Amino acid sequence: MSWLLLLCLVAAGILQAPAQPNPAGFISIDCGLPGETGYVNNITTLSYTTDASFIDAYAGSNHNISTKYMTSTLPNNWWYTLRSFPSGARNCYTLGLLMPGLKYLIRAKFLYGNYDGLDRLPISFDLYVGVDFWMRVNIQVSGRWVLAEAIVMVSRDSLQVCLVNAGGGVPFISALDLRPLRNKIYPQANMTHGLVLVNRINFGPYDGSAAIRYPDDSFDRMWFPASGGATAYWDEISTEMKVEIGDDQFQPPQAVMQTAITPKNFSSNIEFTMDLQSSPSYWSLGYIEMMYFSELKSLPNNTLRQYTIYRNGEETTTAYTPPYLDDGYTYSAEPFHARQYLLSINATANSTMPPIINALELFSIIPTTTLGTNSQDVSAIMTIKERYQVQKNWMGDPCVPDTMVWDGLTCIYASSKPPIISNVNVSFSGLNYTISPDFANLTDVRHLDLSNNNLIGSIPDTLSQLPSLIFLDLSNNKLSGSIPFGLLKKVQDGSLDLRYGNNPDLCSNGNTCHPTEGDNKLAIHIVVPVVVIVALVLVAILCFWLQRKRKEGSIRNPVKVTNDGDWIISLPLENRQFTYMELEVITNNFQRPLGRGGFGYVFHGSLEKGTEVAVKLRSHS
Ligand SMILES: *[C@@H]1O[C@H](CO)[C@@H](O)[C@H](O)[C@H]1NC(C)=O
Ligand SMILES: *[C@@H]1O[C@H](CO)[C@@H](O)[C@H](O)[C@H]1NC(C)=O
Ligand SMILES: *[C@@H]1O[C@H](CO)[C@@H](O)[C@H](O)[C@H]1NC(C)=O
Ligand SMILES: *[C@@H]1O[C@H](CO)[C@@H](O)[C@H](O)[C@H]1NC(C)=O
Ligand SMILES: *[C@@H]1O[C@H](CO)[C@@H](O)[C@H](O)[C@H]1NC(C)=O
Ligand SMILES: *[C@@H]1O[C@H](CO)[C@@H](O)[C@H](O)[C@H]1NC(C)=O
Ligand SMILES: *[C@@H]1O[C@H](CO)[C@@H](O)[C@H](O)[C@H]1NC(C)=O
Ligand SMILES: *[C@@H]1O[C@H](CO)[C@@H](O)[C@H](O)[C@H]1NC(C)=O
Ligand SMILES: *[C@@H]1O[C@H](CO)[C@@H](O)[C@H](O)[C@H]1NC(C)=O
Ligand SMILES: *[C@@H]1O[C@H](CO)[C@@H](O)[C@H](O)[C@H]1NC(C)=O
């Protein structure tokens, strides 16, 4: 039977699994796609999902591009739909389940396609990866897509991709991909620096149309064919034989390394120019290049293919001979600065063969050192946002940049330290349910305004452990229970301004419930309890409980029973006095109330040896 059941479960699992499971960690989002389900792109075999679970539902709106630009016969294409962001200065996608310290390739694609029917171009907006500026996206042509690709090392388990309205039109996005990379590839990308793709060219492709990507490239980089009238000067050479790809720094795909170009004229050199002049000034950290070479022909003994590589006339690699059917590469160890990229690959005097090149990558370097908000604060406020479904401009980093702080938050900035959240005002925000314990994780919060919501339940005592809290407004909610002792104590010693008016079910006193109508700020009449009865109460409770247990016949024997049915307990019955300070330690600052009796609260505590005790305190005198 159990085998059968197992089989059924396995079968069900198989049936439920998507037809094309993506490689581990791949996220492929078709932005603006309606509905819940995605589709499989039958060229890359990758499944694309809707963006619903990566962005707040109220952020932006979905659109189709104009049918004029729906050119492909494929039923689903990432460029058919998009999400645009007419409101909010910043809108972000959150990509989760990442491994901190791992490198990822992030790729965003944009195709305007006159989705808004306004045919108004150009459009430009800014793209951020987390809190770091990535690039400015410039859309000039309706039917041509724009690519943004970055390689970054992540420091947290999630990453945000944010579109920021920079006054150049409504931001939009058509597709977003995330691909995990192996950490040793692209050593120039590290915790402090990211790489932004300028160009990635596969020279001499078999067919001049599609980019080579997954599954040919296990990381799904896009290797674009060289464009322009290059074939007038270049011969394409290729092989069907396997090119060895080492488990090395760049790991180009086999299909890219199996093709190359060489000058038609044996005595010519390879010349390649790219204009960097128009490159934006924010790429001030310079560029790096990677070049890939593999000898695809079995050369006779007396021939030599050897060349020297120059960048802008400066020699970068001397007398290089590409390895036969193996992946050779050169790359810039240091970033270079230039307005123009002129690559010359010149045969040496000894060479009997013209130079070849298989592929080229050019990146600019961006700093990724902007300090985001303190991660504990981020985690807490994110959880709060999720729990209450807060619909404000709560996207991206809460405090960074300081021009885009979340509504209702105030942050403290100190140089070379992550900003911290100091004030949280979520009044009039329609918060339902109980007060989240996560508010107590905002360890630096000074002002907390939860007033004018629909909060129910009791006030968590953990709020009293916020060391900097000086103002707490809970008024105009539906809170019940009583005010935790820890908070009352703070009010008593004048360190906290507590407001809790207009919570009809709230007991504002340890003993009795005073419905507090209207007035916002109540004087706290409660005197911090002094007299505390401990061990005797405990013993009394224990004895009472043991008596009951004995009658019940002890099914869940928490205490050992001897043959004759007598209880053996090993509680040191000492007559001991405790100072108030000791009780604070024992009860962990009166954190966990067990209940409330006729005289006041009973708190859970534990003695030095871990013995659990109940601490009862009186509310008056
Ligand atoms: C992809 O799907 C389209 C339409 O469903 C079909 O015409 C085409 O042949 C498929 N291509 C591949 C490579 O399977
Ligand atoms: C996009 O087009 C599909 C049909 O092709 C339609 O069902 C959907 O409503 C359109 N979406 C928008 C936002 O117009
Ligand atoms: C990170 O990479 C940049 C260039 O890509 C380099 O200048 C810097 O020294 C690297 N930092 C570390 C810590 O390796
Ligand atoms: C080949 O290049 C050399 C030197 O650049 C030139 O003199 C020669 O005319 C070229 N040959 C052809 C066929 O283009
Ligand atoms: C490399 O070749 C190009 C074109 O053939 C030539 O203009 C350039 O001067 C050569 N560079 C060197 C350093 O010889
Ligand atoms: C090429 O050289 C190798 C040894 O260096 C020799 O074994 C081989 O026979 C030579 N091939 C030809 C075609 O000369
Ligand atoms: C060219 O060949 C000569 C003779 O074999 C050798 O001395 C010289 O070092 C070679 N030059 C290069 C750049 O390899
Ligand atoms: C709040 O802090 C506790 C204890 O430090 C931790 O276990 C919990 O995960 C935190 N919650 C959030 C949302 O960060
Ligand atoms: C919180 O914001 C509301 C308006 O949204 C304002 O009336 C209230 O004074 C603010 N609270 C604090 C503590 O500043
Ligand atoms: C909160 O409660 C109000 C009404 O009491 C309701 O309309 C709203 O949908 C609730 N919000 C959430 C997030 O459940």
XYZ file of C-alpha atoms in Angstrom, residues 50-436:
387
model
C 4.373 36.508 -15.497
C 5.777 39.287 -13.359
C 2.941 39.127 -10.831
C 4.970 37.563 -8.048
C 7.971 39.836 -8.499
C 6.367 43.247 -8.148
C 3.590 44.837 -6.113
C 0.255 44.400 -7.816
C -0.510 48.108 -7.685
C 2.790 49.075 -9.331
C 2.365 50.055 -12.948
C -0.017 48.716 -15.560
C 0.121 46.044 -18.234
C 0.098 46.841 -21.915
C 0.322 45.170 -25.292
C 2.537 46.698 -27.908
C 0.893 47.866 -31.097
C 0.053 44.957 -33.414
C 2.255 46.581 -36.027
C 5.280 45.412 -34.053
C 4.007 41.917 -33.341
C 6.162 40.470 -36.055
C 6.929 36.928 -35.040
C 4.779 33.906 -35.691
C 5.546 32.565 -32.246
C 2.445 32.789 -30.088
C 4.263 34.236 -27.101
C 7.085 36.689 -27.171
C 8.574 38.707 -24.390
C 8.250 41.870 -26.411
C 4.473 41.599 -26.992
C 3.644 42.774 -23.493
C 5.215 45.192 -21.072
C 4.560 46.876 -17.771
C 4.723 50.638 -17.642
C 5.019 52.836 -14.582
C 3.182 56.117 -15.026
C 3.100 56.742 -11.276
C 5.740 56.586 -8.603
C 9.266 57.875 -8.970
C 10.665 54.401 -8.453
C 9.208 50.975 -9.162
C 11.076 47.790 -8.432
C 11.096 44.105 -9.176
C 12.346 41.848 -6.399
C 14.225 38.719 -7.369
C 14.484 36.382 -4.435
C 16.054 33.127 -3.311
C 19.546 34.261 -4.271
C 22.800 33.146 -2.706
C 24.664 36.009 -1.065
C 28.208 36.172 -2.412
C 27.318 34.602 -5.738
C 27.556 36.318 -9.121
C 24.484 36.822 -11.245
C 23.769 38.037 -14.722
C 20.748 40.339 -14.848
C 19.239 41.263 -18.150
C 16.422 43.688 -18.818
C 14.863 44.214 -22.213
C 12.795 47.097 -23.469
C 10.702 47.374 -26.614
C 8.417 50.382 -26.852
C 6.298 49.236 -29.808
C 4.048 52.278 -29.399
C 2.233 50.520 -26.547
C 0.623 53.765 -25.405
C -0.513 54.780 -28.881
C 1.243 58.112 -28.422
C 4.216 57.286 -30.638
C 6.255 59.646 -28.524
C 9.982 59.040 -28.519
C 12.648 59.283 -27.270
C 12.047 57.938 -23.783
C 14.764 57.684 -21.191
C 14.785 56.500 -17.603
C 17.236 55.118 -15.103
C 17.855 51.575 -14.099
C 19.192 50.568 -10.693
C 20.423 47.239 -9.498
C 19.600 47.373 -5.816
C 20.712 50.820 -4.685
C 23.449 51.053 -7.308
C 23.027 52.992 -10.486
C 23.117 50.577 -13.423
C 22.504 52.642 -16.547
C 20.228 55.090 -18.285
C 17.952 53.420 -20.779
C 17.446 55.404 -23.973
C 14.638 54.348 -26.273
C 14.995 55.958 -29.685
C 13.181 53.611 -32.072
C 9.718 52.082 -31.661
C 10.430 48.654 -33.064
C 13.980 48.088 -31.871
C 14.654 46.556 -28.528
C 17.154 47.867 -26.042
C 19.167 45.594 -23.815
C 20.617 46.230 -20.387
C 22.833 43.539 -18.937
C 24.822 43.579 -15.752
C 26.982 41.065 -13.943
C 26.996 41.636 -10.211
C 27.885 39.824 -7.036
C 24.974 39.975 -4.621
C 25.377 40.601 -0.927
C 21.867 39.665 0.159
C 19.448 36.869 -0.610
C 17.371 39.054 -2.845
C 18.019 41.702 -5.423
C 15.894 44.534 -6.649
C 15.825 45.916 -10.136
C 14.374 49.412 -10.062
C 13.125 51.680 -12.818
C 13.413 55.308 -11.880
C 11.568 58.089 -13.633
C 14.221 60.642 -14.502
C 11.869 63.068 -16.218
C 12.419 61.585 -19.660
C 9.087 59.828 -20.067
C 7.207 56.932 -18.504
C 9.515 54.012 -17.636
C 8.525 50.569 -18.869
C 10.042 47.121 -19.104
C 9.363 44.181 -21.399
C 11.393 41.343 -19.911
C 13.707 40.605 -17.034
C 16.091 37.656 -16.719
C 18.310 36.504 -13.913
C 21.008 33.857 -14.384
C 23.371 32.550 -11.739
C 27.008 32.460 -12.833
C 29.920 30.473 -11.553
C 31.905 32.586 -9.194
C 35.229 32.242 -10.897
C 33.986 33.547 -14.199
C 34.311 37.290 -14.753
C 36.791 37.914 -11.950
C 36.451 41.650 -12.622
C 32.991 41.555 -11.053
C 33.232 41.487 -7.282
C 31.529 42.888 -4.191
C 32.593 46.428 -5.025
C 32.379 46.458 -8.811
C 29.845 45.239 -11.337
C 30.083 44.879 -15.095
C 27.648 46.402 -17.572
C 27.627 44.906 -21.028
C 28.600 47.201 -23.883
C 28.886 44.530 -26.554
C 29.214 40.775 -26.843
C 30.028 39.577 -30.336
C 30.267 36.121 -31.771
C 32.384 36.454 -34.886
C 31.528 34.399 -37.924
C 28.253 32.771 -36.989
C 26.708 30.111 -39.166
C 23.558 32.103 -39.716
C 23.657 35.808 -39.302
C 20.416 36.177 -37.390
C 19.881 34.883 -33.896
C 22.092 35.363 -30.899
C 23.619 32.261 -29.409
C 22.295 31.680 -25.898
C 20.861 28.897 -23.738
C 21.153 25.951 -24.122
C 24.358 26.542 -26.110
C 25.514 28.890 -23.372
C 24.808 27.295 -20.032
C 24.704 30.759 -18.424
C 22.389 32.045 -21.157
C 24.580 34.955 -22.141
C 23.497 36.409 -25.477
C 26.248 36.252 -28.099
C 25.282 38.540 -30.942
C 26.454 38.000 -34.498
C 28.782 40.658 -35.850
C 26.730 43.040 -37.914
C 27.577 45.314 -40.843
C 29.260 44.606 -44.136
C 32.069 42.757 -42.461
C 32.045 39.802 -44.813
C 33.569 41.988 -47.535
C 36.843 41.879 -45.598
C 36.451 38.802 -43.449
C 36.200 35.151 -44.165
C 34.167 33.102 -41.751
C 35.806 29.917 -40.645
C 34.155 27.243 -38.616
C 34.524 23.684 -37.472
C 32.202 20.879 -36.514
C 34.826 19.475 -34.220
C 34.640 19.902 -30.496
C 36.491 22.838 -29.018
C 37.668 22.105 -25.488
C 36.125 24.558 -23.053
C 38.056 24.683 -19.817
C 36.414 25.034 -16.451
C 37.982 28.428 -16.475
C 37.446 32.136 -16.119
C 35.019 32.886 -18.928
C 33.623 29.617 -20.255
C 32.427 30.685 -23.692
C 29.951 28.304 -25.316
C 31.159 25.662 -27.717
C 29.038 27.073 -30.562
C 30.713 30.463 -30.209
C 34.216 29.015 -30.191
C 33.520 26.857 -33.254
C 33.354 29.918 -35.498
C 35.840 32.682 -36.184
C 36.771 35.324 -38.719
C 40.008 35.935 -40.539
C 40.908 38.618 -43.120
C 40.148 37.690 -46.711
C 43.506 39.125 -47.728
C 46.251 37.054 -46.151
C 48.434 40.082 -45.654
C 45.731 42.144 -43.906
C 45.099 42.472 -40.213
C 41.887 42.413 -38.217
C 40.665 45.893 -37.464
C 37.616 46.593 -35.418
C 36.332 49.899 -34.100
C 33.553 50.842 -31.755
C 32.556 54.334 -30.781
C 32.609 54.913 -27.054
C 32.292 58.660 -27.396
C 28.542 58.476 -27.044
C 28.928 56.323 -23.961
C 27.550 57.982 -20.907
C 29.840 59.856 -18.597
C 28.777 57.752 -15.603
C 30.880 54.938 -16.978
C 33.855 56.749 -15.604
C 35.525 53.705 -14.110
C 36.454 52.590 -17.601
C 36.042 49.461 -19.648
C 37.335 45.938 -19.784
C 37.497 43.569 -22.721
C 37.690 39.816 -23.176
C 38.782 38.233 -26.441
C 38.350 34.597 -27.336
C 40.581 32.673 -29.758
C 40.691 29.107 -30.944
C 42.602 27.648 -33.871
C 40.018 25.800 -35.908
C 42.319 24.477 -38.630
C 44.906 21.807 -38.275
C 47.962 23.735 -39.479
C 50.877 22.001 -41.215
C 54.184 21.861 -39.338
C 55.887 24.639 -41.161
C 53.130 27.176 -40.743
C 52.544 29.521 -37.853
C 49.604 31.694 -36.883
C 50.910 34.325 -34.555
C 49.701 37.826 -33.858
C 50.003 40.822 -31.632
C 46.945 42.631 -30.293
C 46.729 46.392 -29.991
C 44.041 48.447 -28.356
C 44.036 52.049 -29.563
C 47.577 51.512 -30.813
C 48.791 50.169 -27.497
C 50.087 46.623 -27.421
C 48.034 44.428 -25.071
C 49.071 40.910 -26.082
C 52.338 39.973 -27.806
C 53.001 37.150 -30.259
C 49.934 35.105 -29.430
C 49.165 31.787 -31.079
C 45.629 30.510 -30.599
C 45.430 26.970 -29.183
C 44.148 24.301 -31.539
C 40.532 23.360 -30.739
C 40.924 24.759 -27.287
C 39.543 27.924 -25.717
C 42.139 30.645 -25.630
C 41.414 34.081 -24.310
C 42.986 37.361 -23.363
C 41.399 40.007 -21.179
C 42.187 43.329 -19.625
C 43.429 42.914 -16.107
C 43.036 46.635 -15.502
C 40.201 48.814 -16.739
C 41.051 51.157 -19.602
C 39.649 54.559 -20.421
C 38.958 55.557 -23.987
C 36.585 57.496 -26.198
C 37.049 55.124 -29.074
C 37.696 51.413 -29.113
C 40.087 50.453 -31.904
C 41.177 46.866 -31.920
C 44.019 45.785 -34.241
C 45.125 42.198 -34.438
C 48.314 42.188 -36.498
C 50.200 39.150 -37.652
C 53.813 39.077 -36.460
C 56.712 39.004 -38.886
C 57.173 35.284 -38.262
C 53.542 34.427 -38.828
C 52.615 32.662 -42.017
C 48.888 32.853 -41.363
C 46.577 35.847 -40.905
C 45.074 36.501 -37.442
C 41.729 35.096 -36.289
C 39.231 36.016 -33.571
C 36.262 34.005 -32.328
C 34.467 36.343 -29.929
C 34.724 39.600 -28.067
C 33.118 41.053 -24.974
C 33.313 44.644 -23.859
C 31.996 45.815 -20.496
C 32.010 49.023 -18.557
C 32.612 48.935 -14.842
C 30.151 50.330 -12.310
C 30.711 50.749 -8.590
C 28.400 48.669 -6.422
C 29.367 50.195 -3.122
C 26.324 52.333 -2.356
C 25.301 51.496 1.179
C 21.729 50.324 1.450
C 19.649 50.555 4.602
C 20.711 48.420 7.547
C 19.716 44.908 6.556
C 17.845 44.093 9.763
C 15.720 47.205 9.309
C 15.101 46.249 5.688
C 14.059 42.753 6.602
C 11.705 44.016 9.305
C 10.075 46.764 7.259
C 9.722 44.443 4.255
C 7.934 41.904 6.427
C 5.706 44.653 7.766
C 4.957 45.822 4.235
C 4.041 42.271 3.212
C 1.939 41.596 6.265
C -0.215 44.681 5.981
C -0.050 44.948 2.198
C 1.033 48.550 2.574
C 0.223 50.471 -0.576
C 2.542 53.416 -0.588
C 5.666 54.109 -2.557
C 7.278 51.344 -0.530
C 9.567 49.935 -3.205
C 13.291 49.642 -3.485
C 15.492 50.494 -0.557
C 13.643 52.194 2.333
C 16.198 54.975 2.916
C 18.392 55.073 -0.192
C 18.653 57.280 -2.115
C 17.652 59.971 0.360
C 15.473 61.574 -2.303
C 13.301 58.463 -2.417
C 12.782 57.540 1.208
C 9.621 55.527 1.722
C 6.577 57.595 2.686
C 6.203 57.716 6.437
C 9.800 56.778 7.190
C 12.616 58.940 8.429
C 16.166 57.686 8.282
C 19.426 58.555 9.933
C 22.446 58.710 7.651
C 25.984 58.432 8.890
C 28.975 58.264 6.604
C 30.380 54.807 5.969
C 27.547 53.143 7.869
C 24.282 51.816 6.454
C 21.393 54.211 7.053
C 18.952 53.244 9.787
C 15.222 53.765 10.094
C 14.464 56.160 12.922
C 10.809 57.093 12.471
C 7.948 55.006 11.182
C 4.602 56.659 10.595
C 2.014 54.249 9.270
C -0.995 56.085 10.614
C -4.095 56.119 8.389
C -2.668 53.214 6.395
C -5.478 50.710 6.824
C -3.359 48.267 8.820
C -5.424 45.222 9.762
C -4.697 42.299 12.066
C -2.520 42.451 15.134
C 0.580 44.508 15.752
C 3.387 42.690 14.018
